[in-house]
XYZ file of C-alpha atoms in Angstrom:
314
model
C 6.968 25.337 -0.501
C 9.437 22.526 -0.099
C 9.065 19.430 -2.194
C 11.081 16.482 -3.428
C 11.047 15.965 -7.210
C 12.865 14.179 -9.999
C 13.431 15.912 -13.399
C 14.605 12.737 -15.107
C 14.152 9.020 -14.467
C 16.987 7.160 -12.817
C 18.525 6.025 -9.612
C 17.626 7.675 -6.212
C 20.151 10.461 -6.784
C 17.825 12.011 -9.354
C 15.543 13.100 -6.402
C 15.998 16.764 -5.427
C 14.670 18.538 -2.311
C 13.846 22.004 -3.620
C 11.564 25.044 -3.477
C 8.597 24.977 -5.854
C 5.465 27.006 -6.266
C 2.573 26.171 -3.978
C -0.223 24.557 -6.096
C -3.597 26.122 -6.632
C -6.674 23.797 -6.610
C -8.727 23.470 -9.720
C -12.278 22.417 -10.268
C -13.168 19.546 -7.984
C -9.827 19.608 -6.156
C -8.725 20.490 -2.682
C -5.316 21.544 -1.417
C -3.935 19.628 1.518
C -1.308 20.815 3.981
C 0.607 17.505 4.184
C 1.164 15.965 7.597
C 2.731 12.781 6.145
C 3.167 10.672 3.132
C 4.677 7.222 2.956
C 7.113 5.166 0.852
C 5.711 2.481 -1.388
C 7.831 0.301 -3.610
C 5.973 1.618 -6.684
C 7.513 5.024 -5.917
C 10.946 3.586 -6.776
C 9.594 1.904 -9.849
C 8.067 5.101 -11.135
C 11.248 7.084 -10.376
C 13.318 4.474 -12.201
C 11.249 4.814 -15.327
C 9.934 1.256 -15.220
C 6.218 2.239 -15.068
C 6.090 4.709 -17.967
C 3.490 2.628 -19.755
C 0.827 2.212 -17.146
C 1.727 5.294 -15.059
C 2.791 8.116 -17.412
C 3.928 10.900 -15.136
C 4.918 14.383 -16.247
C 8.417 15.541 -15.307
C 9.436 17.024 -13.045
C 7.486 14.767 -10.768
C 6.817 14.733 -7.034
C 6.420 11.191 -5.630
C 4.262 10.072 -2.752
C 0.824 8.477 -3.511
C -0.327 8.210 0.114
C -1.401 11.451 1.860
C -2.528 12.410 5.335
C -3.099 16.073 6.112
C -5.342 19.034 6.599
C -7.534 20.674 3.862
C -6.461 24.244 3.520
C -8.130 25.418 0.285
C -11.038 24.311 -1.888
C -11.338 24.399 -5.699
C -14.475 25.433 -7.484
C -17.421 23.017 -7.128
C -16.131 21.223 -4.072
C -18.898 20.230 -1.584
C -19.066 18.013 1.455
C -15.572 18.822 2.689
C -14.424 21.836 4.641
C -11.193 23.762 5.101
C -9.612 22.480 8.319
C -10.733 18.870 7.789
C -8.177 16.178 8.514
C -8.164 13.708 5.595
C -6.388 10.657 4.164
C -6.236 9.546 0.537
C -4.676 7.396 -2.194
C -3.643 10.086 -4.749
C -3.803 9.596 -8.524
C -0.597 7.712 -9.466
C 0.105 9.785 -12.603
C -0.178 13.128 -10.810
C 2.120 14.966 -8.388
C 2.294 13.263 -5.019
C 2.510 14.253 -1.375
C 6.323 14.416 -0.942
C 5.799 18.136 -0.380
C 4.387 20.619 2.060
C 1.162 20.897 0.069
C -0.542 18.686 -2.501
C -3.656 18.824 -4.650
C -6.216 15.972 -4.541
C -9.407 15.293 -6.143
C -12.031 15.779 -3.420
C -13.708 12.510 -4.206
C -10.828 10.243 -3.233
C -10.565 11.546 0.290
C -11.767 10.046 3.523
C -11.827 11.491 6.993
C -8.540 10.718 8.868
C -8.606 8.367 11.784
C -8.870 10.185 15.163
C -7.040 7.518 17.131
C -3.591 7.705 15.554
C -1.302 10.748 14.921
C -2.306 12.450 11.634
C 1.051 11.850 9.940
C 0.950 8.094 10.871
C -2.349 7.873 8.959
C -0.342 8.102 5.742
C 0.726 4.487 6.383
C -2.852 3.327 5.646
C -4.245 4.150 2.200
C -2.369 2.290 -0.480
C -1.387 -0.833 1.523
C -4.684 -0.967 3.375
C -6.702 -0.788 0.284
C -4.478 -3.364 -1.423
C -5.189 -5.838 1.424
C -8.832 -5.017 1.472
C -9.389 -5.406 -2.236
C -7.397 -8.568 -2.460
C -9.437 -10.251 0.287
C -12.901 -8.901 -0.338
C -13.170 -7.555 -3.880
C -11.236 -10.373 -5.591
C -11.067 -13.172 -2.902
C -14.696 -12.829 -1.799
C -13.622 -13.792 1.705
C -16.197 -15.135 4.047
C -16.110 -16.177 7.702
C -14.844 -19.713 8.247
C -12.637 -19.803 5.171
C -8.958 -20.619 5.183
C -6.541 -17.959 3.881
C -2.833 -18.272 2.986
C -1.014 -14.950 3.034
C 2.426 -15.409 1.463
C 4.732 -12.602 2.408
C 2.718 -11.465 5.415
C 5.717 -9.677 7.038
C 5.455 -6.604 4.840
C 3.124 -3.565 5.176
C 0.256 -5.020 3.056
C 0.574 -8.350 4.913
C 0.144 -6.699 8.243
C -3.249 -5.296 7.205
C -4.254 -8.474 5.259
C -3.653 -10.659 8.408
C -5.730 -8.329 10.593
C -8.573 -7.914 8.025
C -8.809 -11.669 7.343
C -8.786 -12.532 11.045
C -11.418 -9.823 11.806
C -13.610 -11.380 9.082
C -13.547 -14.692 10.815
C -10.961 -16.527 8.569
C -8.382 -19.045 9.621
C -5.158 -17.289 8.718
C -1.955 -19.001 7.611
C 0.877 -16.552 7.151
C 4.457 -16.884 5.825
C 7.057 -14.589 7.248
C 10.777 -14.449 7.918
C 12.207 -14.710 11.470
C 12.412 -10.831 11.873
C 8.714 -10.347 11.169
C 7.080 -13.530 12.483
C 6.253 -12.010 15.974
C 4.487 -9.081 14.433
C 2.545 -11.336 12.082
C 1.443 -13.540 14.958
C 0.383 -10.432 17.000
C -1.632 -9.231 14.036
C -3.738 -12.398 14.414
C -2.266 -15.167 12.291
C -3.349 -18.617 13.436
C -0.272 -20.309 11.818
C 3.005 -18.757 10.950
C 5.368 -20.477 8.529
C 9.046 -19.379 8.463
C 9.586 -19.411 4.767
C 13.391 -19.237 5.177
C 13.401 -22.687 6.846
C 10.273 -24.462 5.549
C 8.643 -25.019 2.219
C 5.192 -23.406 2.108
C 3.813 -26.292 0.033
C 5.006 -28.816 2.681
C 3.768 -26.810 5.610
C 0.185 -26.259 4.362
C -1.396 -29.664 4.771
C -5.113 -28.714 4.245
C -6.421 -26.766 1.249
C -7.038 -23.023 1.482
C -9.853 -20.994 -0.065
C -7.694 -17.992 -0.871
C -3.951 -17.758 -1.485
C -2.713 -14.185 -1.422
C 0.784 -13.629 -2.733
C 2.485 -10.510 -1.612
C 6.052 -11.712 -2.025
C 8.527 -11.351 -4.917
C 8.923 -15.141 -5.111
C 10.406 -16.978 -8.115
C 7.859 -18.277 -10.709
C 7.972 -21.847 -9.580
C 7.037 -20.876 -5.971
C 4.211 -18.655 -7.206
C 2.914 -21.496 -9.493
C 3.065 -23.943 -6.552
C 0.523 -21.825 -4.575
C -2.186 -23.119 -6.916
C -1.755 -26.614 -5.647
C -2.657 -25.477 -2.077
C -6.032 -23.906 -3.146
C -9.189 -25.969 -3.050
C -11.302 -26.474 -6.228
C -13.233 -23.193 -6.895
C -10.784 -21.136 -4.841
C -8.618 -18.174 -5.937
C -4.975 -17.040 -6.084
C -4.595 -13.298 -5.766
C -1.206 -11.949 -6.716
C 0.193 -8.465 -6.194
C 3.572 -8.886 -7.860
C 2.456 -7.572 -11.255
C 5.501 -8.644 -13.292
C 4.459 -12.313 -12.804
C 0.908 -13.230 -13.789
C -1.168 -15.096 -11.212
C -1.279 -18.867 -11.777
C -4.668 -20.601 -12.210
C -5.936 -24.132 -12.637
C -8.884 -24.287 -15.021
C -9.545 -27.981 -14.528
C -10.104 -27.482 -10.760
C -11.781 -24.032 -11.157
C -8.955 -22.146 -9.340
C -8.890 -18.551 -10.557
C -5.732 -16.521 -10.814
C -6.223 -12.763 -10.332
C -3.602 -10.010 -10.694
C -4.354 -7.221 -8.348
C -3.944 -3.547 -9.343
C -5.002 -1.505 -6.363
C -7.425 1.321 -7.053
C -8.300 4.404 -4.954
C -11.630 4.040 -3.181
C -12.776 6.635 -0.678
C -15.661 4.470 0.657
C -13.411 1.495 1.335
C -10.800 3.755 2.880
C -13.437 5.246 5.223
C -14.339 1.691 6.348
C -10.711 1.017 7.149
C -10.459 4.303 9.068
C -13.600 3.345 11.075
C -11.988 -0.041 11.863
C -8.908 1.812 13.150
C -11.061 4.045 15.394
C -12.917 1.038 16.743
C -9.613 -0.538 17.780
C -10.065 -3.385 15.270
C -7.152 -2.441 12.943
C -3.703 -1.404 14.000
C -1.564 1.065 12.031
C 2.117 -0.017 12.318
C 4.817 2.570 11.459
C 8.365 1.244 11.406
C 10.071 4.626 10.825
C 9.352 8.331 10.433
C 11.766 10.278 8.321
C 11.947 13.972 7.360
C 10.959 14.926 3.794
C 14.517 16.146 3.105
C 15.813 12.605 3.671
C 13.465 11.011 1.068
C 16.323 10.554 -1.498
C 18.335 8.560 1.197
C 15.199 6.498 1.972
C 14.836 5.592 -1.738
C 18.489 4.570 -1.840
C 17.997 2.401 1.278
C 14.962 0.795 -0.332
C 16.823 0.044 -3.525
C 19.308 -1.890 -1.392
C 16.566 -3.862 0.328
C 17.290 -2.154 3.677
C 13.849 -0.774 4.404
C 11.539 -3.042 6.465
C 8.032 -2.068 7.409
C 6.040 1.071 6.680
C 7.958 4.297 6.588
C 6.211 7.654 6.987
C 7.767 10.756 5.413
C 7.078 14.010 7.279
C 7.403 17.507 5.780
C 8.952 20.335 7.818
C 6.591 21.862 10.346
C 5.445 25.236 9.148
């Protein structure tokens, strides 16, 4: 089969499009014929060798932690899933990923794929959708009627976070640049702040219950978000190299989010998509052979929105 792998850590040019052996599922695993994977910023960090501590991969390594595809073989002991089933999943980050024609996955991480979007496009959901869901509900404990600030709403996680918060009955304040402000508003934001022209702390005049930071802001900007949160509220931060700020005196918690694979939550997101409540936005679709070039563009900051990577049709 074709796959993209890197044999050493480094810049995007360490990625190779090559022929490798097709994997065989072990106990509790299924093999998936990949319809699509997607690019996540963590892929570049793993390839660059910056995540060796928390995510120790074995070289050579195939990236791609999102998968959408069709089950084509079952390992021993797998029940409740059949060959031919279309599935989506967030793959183990330390194992080989879905930048290949076939990938192995633990059966327990998979959810049925949405029926209302093309199968390859469903690869745009798992990691970023689960990040948004867990930030708002697992950590933020979001309830209807609350006020939510989503800082950096123009990215892929932000698009889902705005929709999920709005669907839950929250008042959503979102920051976005000029290029993405229209998409953020159409996702359901009640207020959109252009962070390139306006200070977030000046624009938010009433306290919020949850501040969700998705943007690589400087430490002072991140710390300032605490001042916008009401006593007893929470700051949830996804930029893991900067710890979430808190304010013990006012009972404002700071939580650093490390997204986890969760098949049940993923199935809930899929159901929302098929009910028409959640939109899957795909900015680009690129062939698997062009993944090294995609990594290079991402390293230059030239990738905007969610990119789906599609293996050759076979």
